[in-house]
Amino acid sequence: MSFNLQSSKKLFIFLGKSLFTLLEAMIFALLPKQQKNVAGEIVLITGAGSGLGRLLALQFARRGSVLVLWDVNKEGNEETCKMAQEAGVTRVHAYTCDCSQKEEVYRVADQVKKEVGDVSILINNAGIVTGKNFLDCPDELMEKSFDVNFKAHLWTYKAFLPAMIANDHGHLVCISSSAGLVGVNGLADYCASKFAAFGLAESVFVETFVQNQKGIKTTIVCPFFIKTGMFEGCTTACPSLLPILEPEYAAEKIVEAILQEKMYFYMPKFLYFMMFLKSFLPLKTVLLIGDYLDIFHAMDGFLERKKKL
Ligand SMILES: NC(=O)c1ccc[n+]([C@@H]2O[C@H](COP(=O)([O-])OP(=O)(O)OC[C@H]3O[C@@H](n4cnc5c(N)ncnc54)[C@H](O)[C@@H]3O)[C@@H](O)[C@H]2O)c1
């Protein structure tokens, strides 16, 4: 009897709180979105030497953050550093770091802690794509995909999360991909590494939630193709629903999501609907939709980058 009373009370509280969170979310959806101030925050961006990483760096530079730029490409990274200085940021530090090497990540992270301070916003953005069918992809390339796109996240989290927890202040940003939400032919290793990065970020978020570390925020970003050159030659058959994104637009929206402390951010919005459909439609219907949107041929024109990473 007392058990029934206990469990009814628990259920009642749960329903009340759930209703409250739903109402809260609906009200917040109608209000103008608040953006946090990142002036003075130490923002580390991996893969800052080109593409999205560079544009994210410039966005944070304009907002007065202290920048820590990592890239394996020294020249590109220094160029971003110069551009950030021109954009007005006074404290910008460029480090050459191969994120696929655990020891190097730990070594450079120690250097950053000594020379700059505790990183408060960590953006794991460095990424590579092999773009080969599963059986055609050499083992070393598959391992490299995992080392850069996923394992680097493990090491950077281990290096920078403890100080975030100690300060009860930090933000972990995972640049995953729409390929971290759905499997894509010709992208098996890339998809697997992006799913892994997504899973890690979500799990660490749940850990911080359970341990009541309210000051640690997480944002997981899943964009469709962006015109940075990474997916050169790839196409979309349905540009109205799944447009190939302009890099500046993508960077602006990603920063907006970070400043609003959104947990999940998919781009374009149609991806949310696709995920919803995938969760309940019969497989055959999902495959028909994929075929209609020509998703199975998106990688057909993929042009491998000439430069070896
Ligand atoms: N471009 C797209 O269509 C697209 C779509 C979804 C997600 N993404 C993701 O966005 C992120 C940025 O991609 P991008 O489009 O700007 O590509 P990009 O190739 O322009 O930039 C990637 C950067 O990562 C750096 N990098 C690669 N290997 C590294 C390593 N071992 N250590 C350190 N740095 C390394 C490169 O030098 C480069 O500067 C990636 O994680 C990518 O997977 C891209």
PDB file of C-alpha atoms and ligand atoms in Angstrom, residues 47 49-52 71-73 97-100 125-128 148 175-177 190 194 223-226 228 230-231 305, ligand 1:
ATOM      1  CA  GLY A  47      40.966  22.462 -37.201  1.00  0.00           C
ATOM      2  CA  GLY A  49      43.404  26.454 -40.187  1.00  0.00           C
ATOM      3  CA  SER A  50      40.645  26.540 -42.802  1.00  0.00           C
ATOM      4  CA  GLY A  51      36.957  26.129 -43.561  1.00  0.00           C
ATOM      5  CA  LEU A  52      34.454  26.101 -40.740  1.00  0.00           C
ATOM      6  CA  ASP A  71      45.601  22.758 -36.588  1.00  0.00           C
ATOM      7  CA  VAL A  72      48.000  20.280 -38.120  1.00  0.00           C
ATOM      8  CA  ASN A  73      48.385  22.779 -40.954  1.00  0.00           C
ATOM      9  CA  CYS A  97      48.846  20.172 -33.208  1.00  0.00           C
ATOM     10  CA  ASP A  98      48.097  16.901 -34.926  1.00  0.00           C
ATOM     11  CA  CYS A  99      44.898  15.948 -33.133  1.00  0.00           C
ATOM     12  CA  SER A 100      45.202  12.354 -34.333  1.00  0.00           C
ATOM     13  CA  ASN A 125      35.987  20.770 -35.200  1.00  0.00           C
ATOM     14  CA  ALA A 126      39.034  19.173 -36.915  1.00  0.00           C
ATOM     15  CA  GLY A 127      37.880  16.558 -39.365  1.00  0.00           C
ATOM     16  CA  ILE A 128      38.821  14.523 -42.411  1.00  0.00           C
ATOM     17  CA  VAL A 148      40.838  12.789 -36.040  1.00  0.00           C
ATOM     18  CA  ILE A 175      31.096  19.336 -34.625  1.00  0.00           C
ATOM     19  CA  SER A 176      29.541  16.077 -35.774  1.00  0.00           C
ATOM     20  CA  SER A 177      27.577  15.933 -39.033  1.00  0.00           C
ATOM     21  CA  TYR A 190      33.245   8.960 -41.610  1.00  0.00           C
ATOM     22  CA  LYS A 194      30.756  11.096 -36.414  1.00  0.00           C
ATOM     23  CA  PRO A 223      25.262  20.029 -40.508  1.00  0.00           C
ATOM     24  CA  PHE A 224      24.533  18.758 -43.994  1.00  0.00           C
ATOM     25  CA  PHE A 225      27.169  19.529 -46.702  1.00  0.00           C
ATOM     26  CA  ILE A 226      28.904  22.897 -46.353  1.00  0.00           C
ATOM     27  CA  THR A 228      34.237  24.403 -47.604  1.00  0.00           C
ATOM     28  CA  MET A 230      35.760  19.037 -47.768  1.00  0.00           C
ATOM     29  CA  PHE A 231      32.954  17.442 -49.777  1.00  0.00           C
ATOM     30  CA  ARG A 305      41.562  16.350 -51.856  1.00  0.00           C
TER      31      ARG A 305
HETATM   32  N1  LIG B   1      32.139  20.601 -45.057  1.00  0.00           N
HETATM   33  C1  LIG B   1      31.049  19.870 -44.826  1.00  0.00           C
HETATM   34  O1  LIG B   1      30.224  19.596 -45.718  1.00  0.00           O
HETATM   35  C2  LIG B   1      30.785  19.351 -43.437  1.00  0.00           C
HETATM   36  C3  LIG B   1      29.500  18.856 -43.142  1.00  0.00           C
HETATM   37  C4  LIG B   1      29.251  18.366 -41.868  1.00  0.00           C
HETATM   38  C5  LIG B   1      30.254  18.378 -40.919  1.00  0.00           C
HETATM   39  N2  LIG B   1      31.483  18.875 -41.246  1.00  0.00           N
HETATM   40  C6  LIG B   1      32.520  18.833 -40.223  1.00  0.00           C
HETATM   41  O2  LIG B   1      32.938  20.154 -39.963  1.00  0.00           O
HETATM   42  C7  LIG B   1      34.287  20.150 -39.520  1.00  0.00           C
HETATM   43  C8  LIG B   1      35.078  21.177 -40.303  1.00  0.00           C
HETATM   44  O3  LIG B   1      35.125  20.763 -41.652  1.00  0.00           O
HETATM   45  P1  LIG B   1      35.416  21.766 -42.862  1.00  0.00           P
HETATM   46  O4  LIG B   1      34.321  21.611 -43.811  1.00  0.00           O
HETATM   47  O5  LIG B   1      35.757  23.117 -42.355  1.00  0.00           O
HETATM   48  O6  LIG B   1      36.688  21.052 -43.504  1.00  0.00           O
HETATM   49  P2  LIG B   1      38.140  21.624 -43.787  1.00  0.00           P
HETATM   50  O7  LIG B   1      38.872  20.515 -44.440  1.00  0.00           O
HETATM   51  O8  LIG B   1      38.068  22.926 -44.466  1.00  0.00           O
HETATM   52  O9  LIG B   1      38.730  21.873 -42.330  1.00  0.00           O
HETATM   53  C9  LIG B   1      39.188  20.842 -41.515  1.00  0.00           C
HETATM   54  C10 LIG B   1      40.388  21.348 -40.753  1.00  0.00           C
HETATM   55  O10 LIG B   1      40.823  20.305 -39.877  1.00  0.00           O
HETATM   56  C11 LIG B   1      42.219  20.262 -39.934  1.00  0.00           C
HETATM   57  N3  LIG B   1      42.721  18.945 -39.580  1.00  0.00           N
HETATM   58  C12 LIG B   1      42.619  17.798 -40.290  1.00  0.00           C
HETATM   59  N4  LIG B   1      43.271  16.816 -39.678  1.00  0.00           N
HETATM   60  C13 LIG B   1      43.779  17.329 -38.549  1.00  0.00           C
HETATM   61  C14 LIG B   1      44.561  16.807 -37.497  1.00  0.00           C
HETATM   62  N5  LIG B   1      44.984  15.533 -37.511  1.00  0.00           N
HETATM   63  N6  LIG B   1      44.911  17.624 -36.477  1.00  0.00           N
HETATM   64  C15 LIG B   1      44.523  18.916 -36.474  1.00  0.00           C
HETATM   65  N7  LIG B   1      43.802  19.478 -37.441  1.00  0.00           N
HETATM   66  C16 LIG B   1      43.432  18.691 -38.469  1.00  0.00           C
HETATM   67  C17 LIG B   1      42.580  20.611 -41.367  1.00  0.00           C
HETATM   68  O11 LIG B   1      43.927  21.031 -41.517  1.00  0.00           O
HETATM   69  C18 LIG B   1      41.565  21.697 -41.657  1.00  0.00           C
HETATM   70  O12 LIG B   1      42.068  22.977 -41.329  1.00  0.00           O
HETATM   71  C19 LIG B   1      34.781  18.715 -39.706  1.00  0.00           C
HETATM   72  O13 LIG B   1      34.727  18.028 -38.479  1.00  0.00           O
HETATM   73  C20 LIG B   1      33.779  18.120 -40.665  1.00  0.00           C
HETATM   74  O14 LIG B   1      33.688  16.724 -40.536  1.00  0.00           O
HETATM   75  C21 LIG B   1      31.769  19.356 -42.472  1.00  0.00           C
END
